[in-house]
Structure formats: C-alpha cells, structure tokens
C-alpha atoms as a PDB file:
ATOM      1  CA  UNK A   1      -5.024  -4.589  11.391  1.00  0.00           C
ATOM      2  CA  UNK A   2      -8.417  -2.847  12.615  1.00  0.00           C
ATOM      3  CA  UNK A   3     -10.677  -1.260  10.055  1.00  0.00           C
ATOM      4  CA  UNK A   4      -9.342   2.303  10.780  1.00  0.00           C
ATOM      5  CA  UNK A   5      -5.649   1.970  10.491  1.00  0.00           C
ATOM      6  CA  UNK A   6      -6.615  -0.085   7.145  1.00  0.00           C
ATOM      7  CA  UNK A   7      -8.742   2.803   6.482  1.00  0.00           C
ATOM      8  CA  UNK A   8      -6.107   5.292   7.281  1.00  0.00           C
ATOM      9  CA  UNK A   9      -3.052   2.783   5.196  1.00  0.00           C
ATOM     10  CA  UNK A  10      -5.412   3.192   2.308  1.00  0.00           C
ATOM     11  CA  UNK A  11      -5.807   6.796   2.539  1.00  0.00           C
ATOM     12  CA  UNK A  12      -1.295   7.372   2.726  1.00  0.00           C
ATOM     13  CA  UNK A  13      -1.112   4.883   0.163  1.00  0.00           C
ATOM     14  CA  UNK A  14      -3.187   6.703  -2.121  1.00  0.00           C
ATOM     15  CA  UNK A  15      -1.170   9.989  -1.291  1.00  0.00           C
ATOM     16  CA  UNK A  16       2.252   8.138  -1.668  1.00  0.00           C
ATOM     17  CA  UNK A  17       1.086   6.775  -5.216  1.00  0.00           C
ATOM     18  CA  UNK A  18      -0.649   9.993  -6.340  1.00  0.00           C
ATOM     19  CA  UNK A  19       1.934  11.998  -5.591  1.00  0.00           C
ATOM     20  CA  UNK A  20       4.865   9.648  -7.446  1.00  0.00           C
ATOM     21  CA  UNK A  21       6.836  10.840 -10.685  1.00  0.00           C
ATOM     22  CA  UNK A  22       6.854   9.057 -14.180  1.00  0.00           C
ATOM     23  CA  UNK A  23       9.867   8.487 -13.540  1.00  0.00           C
ATOM     24  CA  UNK A  24       9.465   6.241 -10.773  1.00  0.00           C
ATOM     25  CA  UNK A  25       9.878   2.233 -11.693  1.00  0.00           C
ATOM     26  CA  UNK A  26       6.815   0.385 -13.011  1.00  0.00           C
ATOM     27  CA  UNK A  27       7.609  -2.182 -10.770  1.00  0.00           C
ATOM     28  CA  UNK A  28       6.910   0.125  -7.722  1.00  0.00           C
ATOM     29  CA  UNK A  29       3.312   1.635  -9.447  1.00  0.00           C
ATOM     30  CA  UNK A  30       2.397  -1.861 -10.439  1.00  0.00           C
ATOM     31  CA  UNK A  31       2.430  -3.563  -7.271  1.00  0.00           C
ATOM     32  CA  UNK A  32       0.750  -0.237  -5.215  1.00  0.00           C
ATOM     33  CA  UNK A  33      -1.596  -0.248  -7.623  1.00  0.00           C
ATOM     34  CA  UNK A  34      -2.078  -3.716  -6.816  1.00  0.00           C
ATOM     35  CA  UNK A  35      -2.088  -3.838  -3.189  1.00  0.00           C
ATOM     36  CA  UNK A  36      -4.247  -0.549  -3.276  1.00  0.00           C
ATOM     37  CA  UNK A  37      -6.741  -2.338  -4.732  1.00  0.00           C
ATOM     38  CA  UNK A  38      -6.408  -5.526  -2.695  1.00  0.00           C
ATOM     39  CA  UNK A  39      -6.771  -3.074   0.370  1.00  0.00           C
ATOM     40  CA  UNK A  40     -10.053  -1.207  -0.769  1.00  0.00           C
ATOM     41  CA  UNK A  41     -11.409  -4.152  -1.518  1.00  0.00           C
ATOM     42  CA  UNK A  42     -10.919  -5.604   1.787  1.00  0.00           C
ATOM     43  CA  UNK A  43     -12.432  -2.704   3.389  1.00  0.00           C
ATOM     44  CA  UNK A  44     -15.625  -3.674   2.023  1.00  0.00           C
ATOM     45  CA  UNK A  45     -16.170  -7.420   1.925  1.00  0.00           C
ATOM     46  CA  UNK A  46     -14.109  -9.058   4.761  1.00  0.00           C
ATOM     47  CA  UNK A  47     -15.020  -7.243   8.685  1.00  0.00           C
ATOM     48  CA  UNK A  48     -11.084  -8.730  10.018  1.00  0.00           C
ATOM     49  CA  UNK A  49      -9.299  -7.859   7.398  1.00  0.00           C
ATOM     50  CA  UNK A  50      -7.795 -11.090   6.529  1.00  0.00           C
ATOM     51  CA  UNK A  51      -6.511 -10.653   3.133  1.00  0.00           C
ATOM     52  CA  UNK A  52      -4.733  -7.095   4.311  1.00  0.00           C
ATOM     53  CA  UNK A  53      -1.398  -9.134   5.059  1.00  0.00           C
ATOM     54  CA  UNK A  54      -1.319 -10.380   1.326  1.00  0.00           C
ATOM     55  CA  UNK A  55      -1.779  -7.136   0.182  1.00  0.00           C
ATOM     56  CA  UNK A  56       0.967  -5.259   2.857  1.00  0.00           C
ATOM     57  CA  UNK A  57       3.432  -8.087   1.599  1.00  0.00           C
ATOM     58  CA  UNK A  58       3.159  -6.354  -1.764  1.00  0.00           C
ATOM     59  CA  UNK A  59       3.646  -3.275  -0.824  1.00  0.00           C
ATOM     60  CA  UNK A  60       6.663  -4.242   1.053  1.00  0.00           C
ATOM     61  CA  UNK A  61       8.115  -5.862  -2.465  1.00  0.00           C
ATOM     62  CA  UNK A  62       7.155  -2.301  -4.010  1.00  0.00           C
ATOM     63  CA  UNK A  63       8.632  -0.347  -1.275  1.00  0.00           C
ATOM     64  CA  UNK A  64      11.983  -2.501  -1.217  1.00  0.00           C
ATOM     65  CA  UNK A  65      12.336   0.219  -3.939  1.00  0.00           C
ATOM     66  CA  UNK A  66      11.610   3.478  -2.381  1.00  0.00           C
ATOM     67  CA  UNK A  67      13.864   2.703   1.015  1.00  0.00           C
ATOM     68  CA  UNK A  68      12.615   6.470   2.345  1.00  0.00           C
ATOM     69  CA  UNK A  69       8.760   5.917   2.090  1.00  0.00           C
ATOM     70  CA  UNK A  70       9.274   2.133   3.529  1.00  0.00           C
ATOM     71  CA  UNK A  71      10.580   4.254   6.077  1.00  0.00           C
ATOM     72  CA  UNK A  72       7.836   6.458   6.990  1.00  0.00           C
ATOM     73  CA  UNK A  73       5.022   3.528   6.167  1.00  0.00           C
ATOM     74  CA  UNK A  74       6.761   0.857   8.588  1.00  0.00           C
ATOM     75  CA  UNK A  75       6.673   3.900  11.133  1.00  0.00           C
ATOM     76  CA  UNK A  76       2.808   4.082  10.825  1.00  0.00           C
ATOM     77  CA  UNK A  77       2.557   0.190  11.276  1.00  0.00           C
END
C-alpha cells in the first residue's frame, strides 16, 4: 500500500469513527481506534507501510460487525 492511499484510508476511517453513534458495539470502536492509531504511526515511521497490513486486519475484525461500512471500505481498497 502506498503512502497516498494510506493517508486516504486513515482520513476515511476517522470520518467513519467520528460518525459512529454511542450505541455501536465497543468491539467495533476499540478495534477501529487501534487500527487508526497503528496506521497513523505507520505513516510517520515506515516509508513502506509494513504495519499497515496488521492494522487493516484489525480493521477487518471490527468491520465484520458493520456490513455496510465494510462494503464501502472494500470498494476503496
């Protein structure tokens, strides 16, 4: 994954996270927050984002609870 796509992904995830309601399962919000943090750290520390795959796997775990958002994310990738 190149840096420009990673930046777009992080921005999208932040938008999704900010739009989540309080009634969303904590597993979703916790994993999403963790994935965003890992991706942001990756942008700073790794010119070829090796940790991005791990963060996206965590994101996949979170998104399995939100089928509509998962479909949107898969379209982006």
